[in-house]
């Protein structure tokens, strides 16, 4: 059993990760900016005010944590890199820091041509800031996260939505996992399964992975 802190547990991904981890018997803390808005989380999930971009908040929550899951969203482009930098700079000062699992974007995955999906000419402009922000965070982990164990998780770049929890998925690294028809599909529920599986049986330390059916 692990002590898991989920930053952004009030969101679509974070709430499912918190619920999946709690269902499996882990001790889960939901770190959110507005604790009063998370009444739908399952019993047993402790809710606290927390901010992944605040060194003080990160330091306090790290005292009893084995794993930090970062599933934040809804901010400007700088949000994700700021969170990554705050976590790494704060945690590397601790003697036994928690592992960081960052829920990133699928647009940073590579197309068959070897370019990022976010660099394709038809990439939707309304998603560009968040995609670029998640790309900045991934680059920061890869280049500057010495002393902290991290894992960056990318969902499929297009077909990723709430749905059924099947408990089944396949993993890859920098290219989307595709089926026989070339589709890469996953639900938020099964992304949560993949993330809690990675917490329980680590395979992607200091690396990025993706999952799909």
Coordinates of N, CA and C in Angstrom, one line a residue:
X1 N 0.8 -1.2 0.0 CA 0.0 0.0 0.0 C 0.9 1.2 0.0
X2 N 0.5 2.2 -0.8 CA 1.3 3.5 -0.9 C 0.5 4.6 -0.5
X3 N 1.2 5.7 0.0 CA 0.6 7.0 0.3 C 0.7 7.8 -1.0
X4 N -0.4 8.1 -1.6 CA -0.5 8.8 -2.9 C -1.2 10.2 -2.8
X5 N -0.5 11.2 -3.2 CA -1.1 12.5 -3.3 C -1.4 12.8 -4.8
X6 N -2.7 13.2 -5.0 CA -3.1 13.5 -6.4 C -3.4 15.0 -6.5
X7 N -2.5 15.7 -7.1 CA -2.7 17.1 -7.4 C -3.7 17.2 -8.6
X8 N -4.7 18.0 -8.4 CA -5.7 18.1 -9.5 C -6.8 17.0 -9.4
X9 N -7.0 16.5 -8.2 CA -8.0 15.4 -8.1 C -9.4 15.8 -8.3
X10 N -9.7 17.1 -8.5 CA -11.0 17.5 -8.8 C -11.3 17.5 -10.3
X11 N -10.3 17.2 -11.1 CA -10.5 17.1 -12.5 C -10.9 15.8 -13.1
X12 N -11.1 15.7 -14.4 CA -11.6 14.5 -15.0 C -10.6 13.3 -14.8
X13 N -9.3 13.6 -15.1 CA -8.3 12.5 -14.9 C -8.0 12.3 -13.5
X14 N -7.8 13.4 -12.7 CA -7.4 13.3 -11.3 C -8.4 12.5 -10.5
X15 N -9.6 12.8 -10.7 CA -10.7 12.2 -9.8 C -10.7 10.7 -10.1
X16 N -10.5 10.3 -11.3 CA -10.5 8.8 -11.6 C -9.3 8.1 -11.1
X17 N -8.1 8.8 -11.1 CA -6.9 8.3 -10.6 C -7.1 8.1 -9.1
X18 N -7.6 9.1 -8.4 CA -7.8 9.0 -6.9 C -8.7 7.9 -6.6
X19 N -9.8 7.7 -7.3 CA -10.8 6.7 -7.1 C -10.2 5.3 -7.3
X20 N -9.5 5.1 -8.4 CA -8.8 3.9 -8.7 C -7.8 3.5 -7.6
X21 N -7.0 4.4 -7.2 CA -6.0 4.1 -6.2 C -6.7 3.8 -4.8
X22 N -7.7 4.5 -4.5 CA -8.4 4.2 -3.2 C -9.1 2.9 -3.3
X23 N -9.7 2.5 -4.4 CA -10.4 1.2 -4.5 C -9.4 0.1 -4.4
X24 N -8.2 0.3 -4.7 CA -7.1 -0.8 -4.6 C -6.5 -0.8 -3.2
X25 N -7.0 0.1 -2.3 CA -6.5 0.0 -0.9 C -5.3 1.0 -0.6
X26 N -5.0 1.9 -1.5 CA -3.9 2.8 -1.2 C -4.5 4.0 -0.4
X27 N -3.6 4.6 0.4 CA -4.0 5.8 1.1 C -3.9 7.0 0.2
X28 N -5.0 7.7 -0.1 CA -5.0 8.7 -1.1 C -5.4 10.1 -0.5
X29 N -4.6 11.1 -0.9 CA -4.9 12.5 -0.5 C -5.1 13.3 -1.8
X30 N -6.3 13.9 -1.9 CA -6.7 14.7 -3.0 C -6.2 16.2 -2.7
X31 N -5.2 16.6 -3.4 CA -4.7 18.0 -3.2 C -5.3 18.9 -4.3
X32 N -6.2 19.8 -3.9 CA -7.0 20.6 -4.8 C -7.0 22.0 -4.3
X33 N -7.3 22.9 -5.1 CA -7.4 24.4 -4.7 C -8.7 24.7 -4.0
X34 N -9.8 23.9 -4.3 CA -11.1 24.1 -3.7 C -11.6 22.8 -3.2
X35 N -11.2 22.5 -1.9 CA -11.7 21.2 -1.4 C -13.2 21.0 -1.3
X36 N -13.9 22.1 -1.2 CA -15.4 22.0 -1.1 C -16.0 21.5 -2.4
X37 N -15.3 21.5 -3.5 CA -15.8 21.1 -4.8 C -15.5 19.6 -5.1
X38 N -15.1 18.8 -4.1 CA -14.7 17.4 -4.4 C -15.5 16.4 -3.6
X39 N -16.7 16.7 -3.3 CA -17.6 15.8 -2.5 C -17.9 14.5 -3.2
X40 N -17.6 14.4 -4.5 CA -17.9 13.2 -5.3 C -16.8 12.2 -5.2
X41 N -15.7 12.5 -4.6 CA -14.6 11.5 -4.4 C -15.1 10.5 -3.5
X42 N -14.5 9.2 -3.6 CA -15.0 8.1 -2.8 C -14.6 8.2 -1.4
X43 N -15.3 7.6 -0.5 CA -15.0 7.6 0.9 C -13.6 7.1 1.1
X44 N -12.9 7.7 2.1 CA -11.5 7.3 2.4 C -10.5 8.1 1.7
X45 N -10.9 8.9 0.7 CA -9.9 9.9 0.1 C -9.9 11.2 0.9
X46 N -8.7 11.5 1.4 CA -8.6 12.7 2.2 C -8.4 13.9 1.3
X47 N -9.1 15.0 1.6 CA -9.0 16.1 0.7 C -8.4 17.3 1.5
X48 N -7.4 17.9 0.8 CA -6.7 19.0 1.4 C -6.5 20.1 0.4
X49 N -6.2 21.3 0.8 CA -5.8 22.4 -0.1 C -4.4 22.2 -0.5
X50 N -4.1 22.1 -1.8 CA -2.8 21.9 -2.3 C -2.5 22.5 -3.6
X51 N -1.3 22.8 -3.9 CA -0.9 23.5 -5.2 C 0.4 23.0 -5.6
X52 N 0.5 22.4 -6.8 CA 1.7 21.8 -7.3 C 2.7 22.9 -7.7
X53 N 2.3 24.1 -7.8 CA 3.3 25.2 -8.1 C 3.7 25.9 -6.9
X54 N 3.4 25.5 -5.7 CA 3.8 26.1 -4.4 C 4.8 25.3 -3.7
X55 N 6.1 25.7 -3.6 CA 7.1 25.0 -2.9 C 6.6 24.6 -1.4
X56 N 6.0 25.5 -0.8 CA 5.5 25.2 0.6 C 4.5 24.1 0.6
X57 N 3.6 24.1 -0.3 CA 2.6 23.0 -0.4 C 3.2 21.7 -0.7
X58 N 4.1 21.7 -1.7 CA 4.8 20.5 -2.1 C 5.6 19.9 -1.0
X59 N 6.3 20.7 -0.3 CA 7.1 20.3 0.9 C 6.3 19.7 2.0
X60 N 5.2 20.3 2.3 CA 4.3 19.8 3.4 C 3.7 18.5 3.0
X61 N 3.2 18.4 1.8 CA 2.5 17.1 1.4 C 3.5 16.0 1.1
X62 N 4.8 16.3 0.9 CA 5.8 15.3 0.7 C 6.1 14.5 1.9
X63 N 5.8 15.1 3.1 CA 6.3 14.5 4.3 C 5.8 13.0 4.5
X64 N 4.5 12.8 4.1 CA 4.0 11.5 4.2 C 3.6 10.8 2.9
X65 N 4.2 11.2 1.8 CA 3.9 10.7 0.5 C 4.9 9.8 -0.1
X66 N 4.5 8.7 -0.7 CA 5.3 7.9 -1.5 C 5.3 8.3 -3.0
X67 N 4.2 8.8 -3.5 CA 4.0 9.2 -4.9 C 3.2 10.5 -5.0
X68 N 3.6 11.4 -5.8 CA 2.8 12.5 -6.3 C 2.3 12.2 -7.7
X69 N 1.0 12.3 -7.9 CA 0.4 12.3 -9.2 C 0.0 13.7 -9.5
X70 N 0.5 14.2 -10.7 CA 0.2 15.6 -11.1 C -0.8 15.5 -12.3
X71 N -2.1 15.8 -12.0 CA -3.1 15.8 -13.0 C -3.8 17.1 -13.1
X72 N -3.0 18.2 -13.1 CA -3.6 19.5 -13.1 C -3.9 20.0 -14.5
X73 N -4.8 21.0 -14.6 CA -5.2 21.6 -15.9 C -5.9 22.9 -15.7
X74 N -6.3 23.4 -16.9 CA -7.1 24.6 -16.9 C -6.3 25.9 -16.7
X75 N -5.0 25.9 -16.9 CA -4.2 27.2 -16.7 C -3.6 27.6 -18.0
X76 N -2.7 28.6 -17.8 CA -2.0 29.2 -19.0 C -0.8 28.2 -19.3
X77 N -0.2 28.5 -20.4 CA 0.9 27.6 -20.9 C 1.9 27.3 -19.8
X78 N 2.3 28.3 -19.0 CA 3.4 28.1 -18.0 C 3.0 27.2 -16.9
X79 N 1.7 26.9 -16.7 CA 1.3 26.1 -15.5 C 2.1 24.8 -15.4
X80 N 2.1 24.0 -16.4 CA 2.7 22.7 -16.3 C 4.2 22.7 -16.1
X81 N 4.9 23.6 -16.8 CA 6.3 23.7 -16.6 C 6.6 24.2 -15.2
X82 N 5.8 25.2 -14.7 CA 6.0 25.7 -13.4 C 5.8 24.6 -12.4
X83 N 4.8 23.7 -12.6 CA 4.6 22.6 -11.6 C 5.8 21.7 -11.7
X84 N 6.2 21.3 -12.8 CA 7.3 20.4 -12.9 C 8.6 21.0 -12.3
X85 N 8.9 22.2 -12.5 CA 10.0 22.9 -11.9 C 9.9 22.9 -10.4
X86 N 8.7 23.3 -9.9 CA 8.5 23.4 -8.4 C 8.7 22.1 -7.8
X87 N 8.1 21.0 -8.4 CA 8.2 19.7 -7.8 C 9.7 19.2 -7.7
X88 N 10.3 19.4 -8.9 CA 11.7 18.9 -8.9 C 12.6 19.7 -8.0
X89 N 12.6 21.0 -8.1 CA 13.4 21.8 -7.3 C 13.2 21.6 -5.8
X90 N 11.9 21.4 -5.4 CA 11.6 21.2 -4.0 C 11.9 19.8 -3.5
X91 N 11.6 18.8 -4.3 CA 11.8 17.4 -3.9 C 13.2 17.0 -3.8
X92 N 14.0 17.5 -4.7 CA 15.4 17.1 -4.7 C 16.2 17.5 -3.5
X93 N 15.6 18.4 -2.7 CA 16.2 18.8 -1.5 C 15.9 17.9 -0.3
X94 N 14.9 17.0 -0.5 CA 14.5 16.1 0.6 C 15.3 14.8 0.6
X95 N 15.5 14.2 1.7 CA 16.3 12.9 1.8 C 15.7 11.7 1.1
X96 N 14.3 11.6 1.1 CA 13.7 10.5 0.5 C 12.4 11.0 -0.2
X97 N 12.6 11.7 -1.4 CA 11.4 12.3 -2.0 C 10.5 11.3 -2.7
X98 N 9.2 11.7 -2.7 CA 8.2 10.9 -3.4 C 8.5 10.9 -4.9
X99 N 8.1 9.8 -5.6 CA 8.1 9.7 -7.0 C 7.1 10.6 -7.6
X100 N 7.3 11.2 -8.8 CA 6.4 12.1 -9.5 C 5.9 11.3 -10.7
X101 N 4.5 11.3 -10.8 CA 3.9 10.8 -12.0 C 3.1 11.9 -12.6
X102 N 3.5 12.4 -13.7 CA 2.9 13.6 -14.4 C 2.0 13.2 -15.5
X103 N 0.7 13.5 -15.4 CA -0.2 13.2 -16.5 C -0.1 14.3 -17.5
X104 N 0.5 13.9 -18.6 CA 0.8 14.9 -19.7 C -0.2 14.9 -20.8
X105 N 0.2 15.5 -21.9 CA -0.6 15.5 -23.1 C -0.3 14.5 -24.2
X106 N -1.3 14.1 -24.9 CA -1.0 13.2 -26.0 C -0.4 13.9 -27.3
X107 N -0.5 15.2 -27.3 CA 0.0 16.0 -28.5 C 1.5 15.9 -28.5
X108 N 2.2 15.6 -27.4 CA 3.6 15.5 -27.5 C 4.1 14.1 -28.1
X109 N 3.2 13.2 -28.3 CA 3.6 11.9 -28.9 C 4.0 12.2 -30.4
X110 N 4.7 11.2 -31.0 CA 5.2 11.4 -32.3 C 4.3 10.7 -33.3
X111 N 4.2 11.4 -34.5 CA 3.5 10.8 -35.6 C 4.3 9.8 -36.3
X112 N 3.8 9.1 -37.3 CA 4.6 8.1 -38.0 C 5.8 8.8 -38.7
X113 N 5.7 10.1 -39.0 CA 6.8 10.9 -39.6 C 7.9 11.2 -38.6
X114 N 7.6 11.1 -37.3 CA 8.6 11.4 -36.3 C 8.4 12.8 -35.8
X115 N 7.4 13.5 -36.2 CA 7.1 14.9 -35.7 C 6.1 14.8 -34.6
X116 N 6.0 15.8 -33.7 CA 5.0 15.8 -32.7 C 3.6 16.1 -33.3
X117 N 2.6 15.6 -32.7 CA 1.2 15.9 -33.2 C 0.9 17.4 -33.0
X118 N 1.5 18.0 -32.0 CA 1.2 19.4 -31.8 C 1.8 20.3 -32.9
X119 N 2.8 19.7 -33.7 CA 3.5 20.5 -34.7 C 2.8 20.3 -36.1
X120 N 1.8 19.4 -36.2 CA 1.1 19.2 -37.4 C 0.3 20.5 -37.8
X121 N 0.2 20.8 -39.1 CA -0.4 22.1 -39.5 C -1.9 22.1 -39.2
X122 N -2.5 21.0 -39.0 CA -4.0 21.1 -38.7 C -4.3 20.9 -37.2
X123 N -3.2 21.1 -36.4 CA -3.5 20.9 -34.9 C -4.4 22.1 -34.5
X124 N -5.4 21.8 -33.7 CA -6.4 22.8 -33.3 C -5.7 23.9 -32.4
X125 N -5.9 25.1 -32.8 CA -5.3 26.2 -32.1 C -5.9 26.4 -30.7
X126 N -7.1 26.0 -30.5 CA -7.7 26.1 -29.1 C -7.0 25.2 -28.1
X127 N -6.2 24.2 -28.6 CA -5.5 23.3 -27.6 C -4.0 23.6 -27.6
X128 N -3.6 24.6 -28.4 CA -2.1 24.8 -28.5 C -1.4 25.2 -27.2
X129 N -2.0 26.1 -26.5 CA -1.3 26.5 -25.3 C -1.1 25.4 -24.3
X130 N -2.1 24.6 -24.1 CA -2.0 23.5 -23.2 C -1.0 22.4 -23.7
X131 N -1.1 22.2 -25.0 CA -0.1 21.2 -25.6 C 1.3 21.7 -25.5
X132 N 1.6 22.9 -25.8 CA 2.9 23.5 -25.7 C 3.4 23.5 -24.2
X133 N 2.4 23.8 -23.3 CA 2.8 23.8 -21.9 C 3.2 22.4 -21.4
X134 N 2.4 21.4 -21.9 CA 2.8 20.0 -21.5 C 4.1 19.6 -22.1
X135 N 4.3 20.0 -23.3 CA 5.6 19.7 -24.0 C 6.8 20.4 -23.2
X136 N 6.6 21.6 -22.7 CA 7.6 22.2 -21.9 C 7.9 21.4 -20.7
X137 N 6.8 20.9 -20.0 CA 7.0 20.1 -18.8 C 7.8 18.8 -19.1
X138 N 7.5 18.1 -20.2 CA 8.2 16.9 -20.6 C 9.7 17.2 -20.8
X139 N 10.0 18.3 -21.5 CA 11.3 18.6 -21.8 C 12.1 19.0 -20.5
X140 N 11.4 19.6 -19.5 CA 12.0 19.9 -18.3 C 12.4 18.6 -17.5
X141 N 11.4 17.7 -17.4 CA 11.7 16.5 -16.7 C 12.9 15.8 -17.4
X142 N 12.9 15.7 -18.7 CA 14.0 15.0 -19.4 C 15.4 15.6 -19.2
X143 N 15.4 17.0 -19.1 CA 16.7 17.6 -19.0 C 17.1 18.1 -17.7
X144 N 16.2 18.2 -16.7 CA 16.6 18.9 -15.5 C 16.1 18.2 -14.2
X145 N 15.7 17.0 -14.2 CA 15.1 16.3 -13.1 C 16.0 15.4 -12.3
X146 N 17.3 15.7 -12.3 CA 18.3 14.9 -11.6 C 17.9 14.9 -10.1
X147 N 17.9 13.7 -9.5 CA 17.6 13.6 -8.1 C 16.2 13.3 -7.8
X148 N 15.3 13.3 -8.8 CA 13.9 12.9 -8.6 C 13.5 11.9 -9.6
X149 N 12.8 10.9 -9.1 CA 12.3 9.9 -10.0 C 10.9 10.3 -10.6
X150 N 10.8 10.4 -11.9 CA 9.6 10.9 -12.5 C 9.1 9.9 -13.6
X151 N 7.8 10.0 -13.9 CA 7.2 9.3 -15.0 C 6.2 10.2 -15.7
X152 N 6.3 10.4 -17.0 CA 5.4 11.3 -17.7 C 4.4 10.4 -18.5
X153 N 3.1 10.6 -18.3 CA 2.2 9.7 -19.0 C 1.4 10.4 -20.0
X154 N 1.4 9.9 -21.2 CA 0.6 10.6 -22.3 C -0.6 9.7 -22.7
X155 N -1.8 10.2 -22.7 CA -2.9 9.5 -23.3 C -2.8 9.5 -24.8
X156 N -3.7 8.9 -25.5 CA -3.8 9.0 -27.0 C -3.9 10.4 -27.4
X157 N -3.4 10.8 -28.6 CA -3.5 12.2 -29.0 C -4.9 12.7 -29.4
X158 N -5.8 11.7 -29.8 CA -7.1 12.2 -30.3 C -8.2 11.5 -29.5
X159 N -8.3 10.2 -29.5 CA -9.5 9.5 -29.0 C -9.3 9.1 -27.5
X160 N -9.5 10.1 -26.7 CA -9.3 9.9 -25.2 C -10.5 10.6 -24.6
X161 N -11.3 9.8 -23.8 CA -12.6 10.3 -23.4 C -13.1 9.5 -22.1
X162 N -14.0 10.0 -21.3 CA -14.6 9.2 -20.3 C -15.3 8.0 -20.9
X163 N -15.4 7.0 -20.1 CA -16.1 5.8 -20.6 C -16.0 4.6 -19.6
X164 N -15.9 3.4 -20.2 CA -15.9 2.2 -19.4 C -14.5 1.9 -18.8
X165 N -14.5 1.3 -17.6 CA -13.2 0.8 -17.1 C -13.1 -0.7 -17.5
X166 N -12.2 -1.0 -18.4 CA -12.1 -2.4 -18.8 C -10.9 -3.1 -18.0
X167 N -9.9 -2.3 -17.6 CA -8.8 -2.9 -16.9 C -7.7 -3.4 -17.9
X168 N -8.0 -3.2 -19.2 CA -7.1 -3.7 -20.2 C -6.5 -2.5 -21.0
X169 N -5.2 -2.6 -21.4 CA -4.6 -1.6 -22.2 C -3.2 -2.2 -22.7
X170 N -2.6 -1.5 -23.6 CA -1.2 -1.8 -24.0 C -0.4 -0.5 -23.9
X171 N 0.9 -0.7 -23.7 CA 1.7 0.5 -23.4 C 2.7 0.7 -24.6
X172 N 3.2 1.9 -24.7 CA 4.3 2.3 -25.6 C 5.1 3.4 -25.0
X173 N 5.9 4.0 -25.8 CA 6.8 5.1 -25.2 C 6.5 6.4 -25.9
X174 N 7.1 6.7 -27.1 CA 6.9 8.0 -27.7 C 6.0 8.0 -28.9
X175 N 5.5 6.8 -29.3 CA 4.5 6.8 -30.4 C 3.2 6.2 -29.8
X176 N 2.1 6.7 -30.3 CA 0.8 6.1 -29.9 C 0.7 4.6 -30.1
X177 N 0.0 4.0 -29.2 CA -0.3 2.5 -29.3 C -1.5 2.5 -30.2
X178 N -1.5 1.7 -31.3 CA -2.6 1.7 -32.2 C -3.1 0.3 -32.4
X179 N -4.3 0.2 -32.8 CA -4.9 -1.1 -33.1 C -4.8 -1.5 -34.6
X180 N -5.4 -2.5 -35.0 CA -5.2 -3.0 -36.4 C -5.7 -2.0 -37.4
X181 N -6.6 -1.1 -37.0 CA -7.2 0.0 -37.9 C -6.4 1.3 -37.8
X182 N -5.3 1.3 -37.0 CA -4.5 2.5 -36.9 C -5.1 3.5 -35.8
X183 N -6.1 3.1 -35.1 CA -6.6 4.0 -34.1 C -6.0 3.8 -32.7
X184 N -5.8 4.9 -32.0 CA -5.3 4.9 -30.6 C -6.4 5.4 -29.7
X185 N -7.0 4.6 -28.9 CA -8.2 4.9 -28.1 C -8.0 4.5 -26.7
X186 N -8.5 5.3 -25.7 CA -8.4 5.0 -24.3 C -9.4 5.8 -23.6
X187 N -10.0 5.2 -22.5 CA -10.8 6.0 -21.6 C -10.0 6.6 -20.4
X188 N -10.6 7.6 -19.8 CA -10.0 8.1 -18.6 C -9.9 7.1 -17.5
X189 N -10.9 6.2 -17.5 CA -10.9 5.2 -16.5 C -9.8 4.2 -16.6
X190 N -9.5 3.8 -17.9 CA -8.3 2.9 -18.1 C -7.0 3.6 -18.0
X191 N -7.0 4.9 -18.3 CA -5.7 5.6 -18.0 C -5.4 5.6 -16.5
X192 N -6.4 5.7 -15.7 CA -6.3 5.6 -14.2 C -5.7 4.2 -13.9
X193 N -6.3 3.2 -14.5 CA -5.8 1.8 -14.2 C -4.3 1.8 -14.6
X194 N -3.9 2.3 -15.7 CA -2.5 2.2 -16.2 C -1.6 3.0 -15.2
X195 N -2.0 4.1 -14.7 CA -1.2 4.9 -13.8 C -1.1 4.2 -12.4
X196 N -2.1 3.6 -11.9 CA -2.0 2.9 -10.6 C -1.2 1.6 -10.8
X197 N -1.3 1.0 -11.9 CA -0.5 -0.2 -12.2 C 1.0 0.2 -12.2
X198 N 1.3 1.4 -12.7 CA 2.7 1.9 -12.7 C 3.2 2.2 -11.3
X199 N 2.3 2.7 -10.5 CA 2.6 3.0 -9.1 C 3.0 1.7 -8.4
X200 N 2.1 0.7 -8.6 CA 2.3 -0.6 -7.9 C 3.5 -1.4 -8.5
X201 N 3.7 -1.3 -9.8 CA 4.8 -2.1 -10.4 C 5.5 -1.2 -11.4
X202 N 6.4 -0.4 -10.9 CA 7.1 0.6 -11.8 C 7.9 0.0 -12.9
X203 N 7.7 0.5 -14.1 CA 8.4 0.1 -15.3 C 9.0 1.3 -16.1
X204 N 8.5 2.5 -15.8 CA 8.9 3.6 -16.6 C 9.5 4.7 -15.8
X205 N 10.5 4.4 -15.0 CA 11.2 5.4 -14.2 C 12.0 6.3 -15.1
X206 N 11.9 7.6 -14.8 CA 12.6 8.7 -15.6 C 12.3 8.5 -17.1
X207 N 11.1 8.2 -17.5 CA 10.7 8.0 -18.9 C 9.2 8.4 -19.1
X208 N 8.9 8.5 -20.3 CA 7.5 8.7 -20.7 C 6.9 7.4 -21.2
X209 N 5.6 7.2 -20.9 CA 4.9 6.1 -21.5 C 3.5 6.5 -21.9
X210 N 2.9 5.8 -22.8 CA 1.6 6.0 -23.3 C 0.8 4.7 -23.2
X211 N -0.5 4.8 -23.3 CA -1.3 3.6 -23.2 C -2.5 3.8 -24.1
X212 N -3.0 2.6 -24.6 CA -4.2 2.6 -25.4 C -4.6 1.1 -25.6
X213 N -5.7 0.9 -26.3 CA -6.2 -0.5 -26.5 C -5.5 -1.1 -27.7

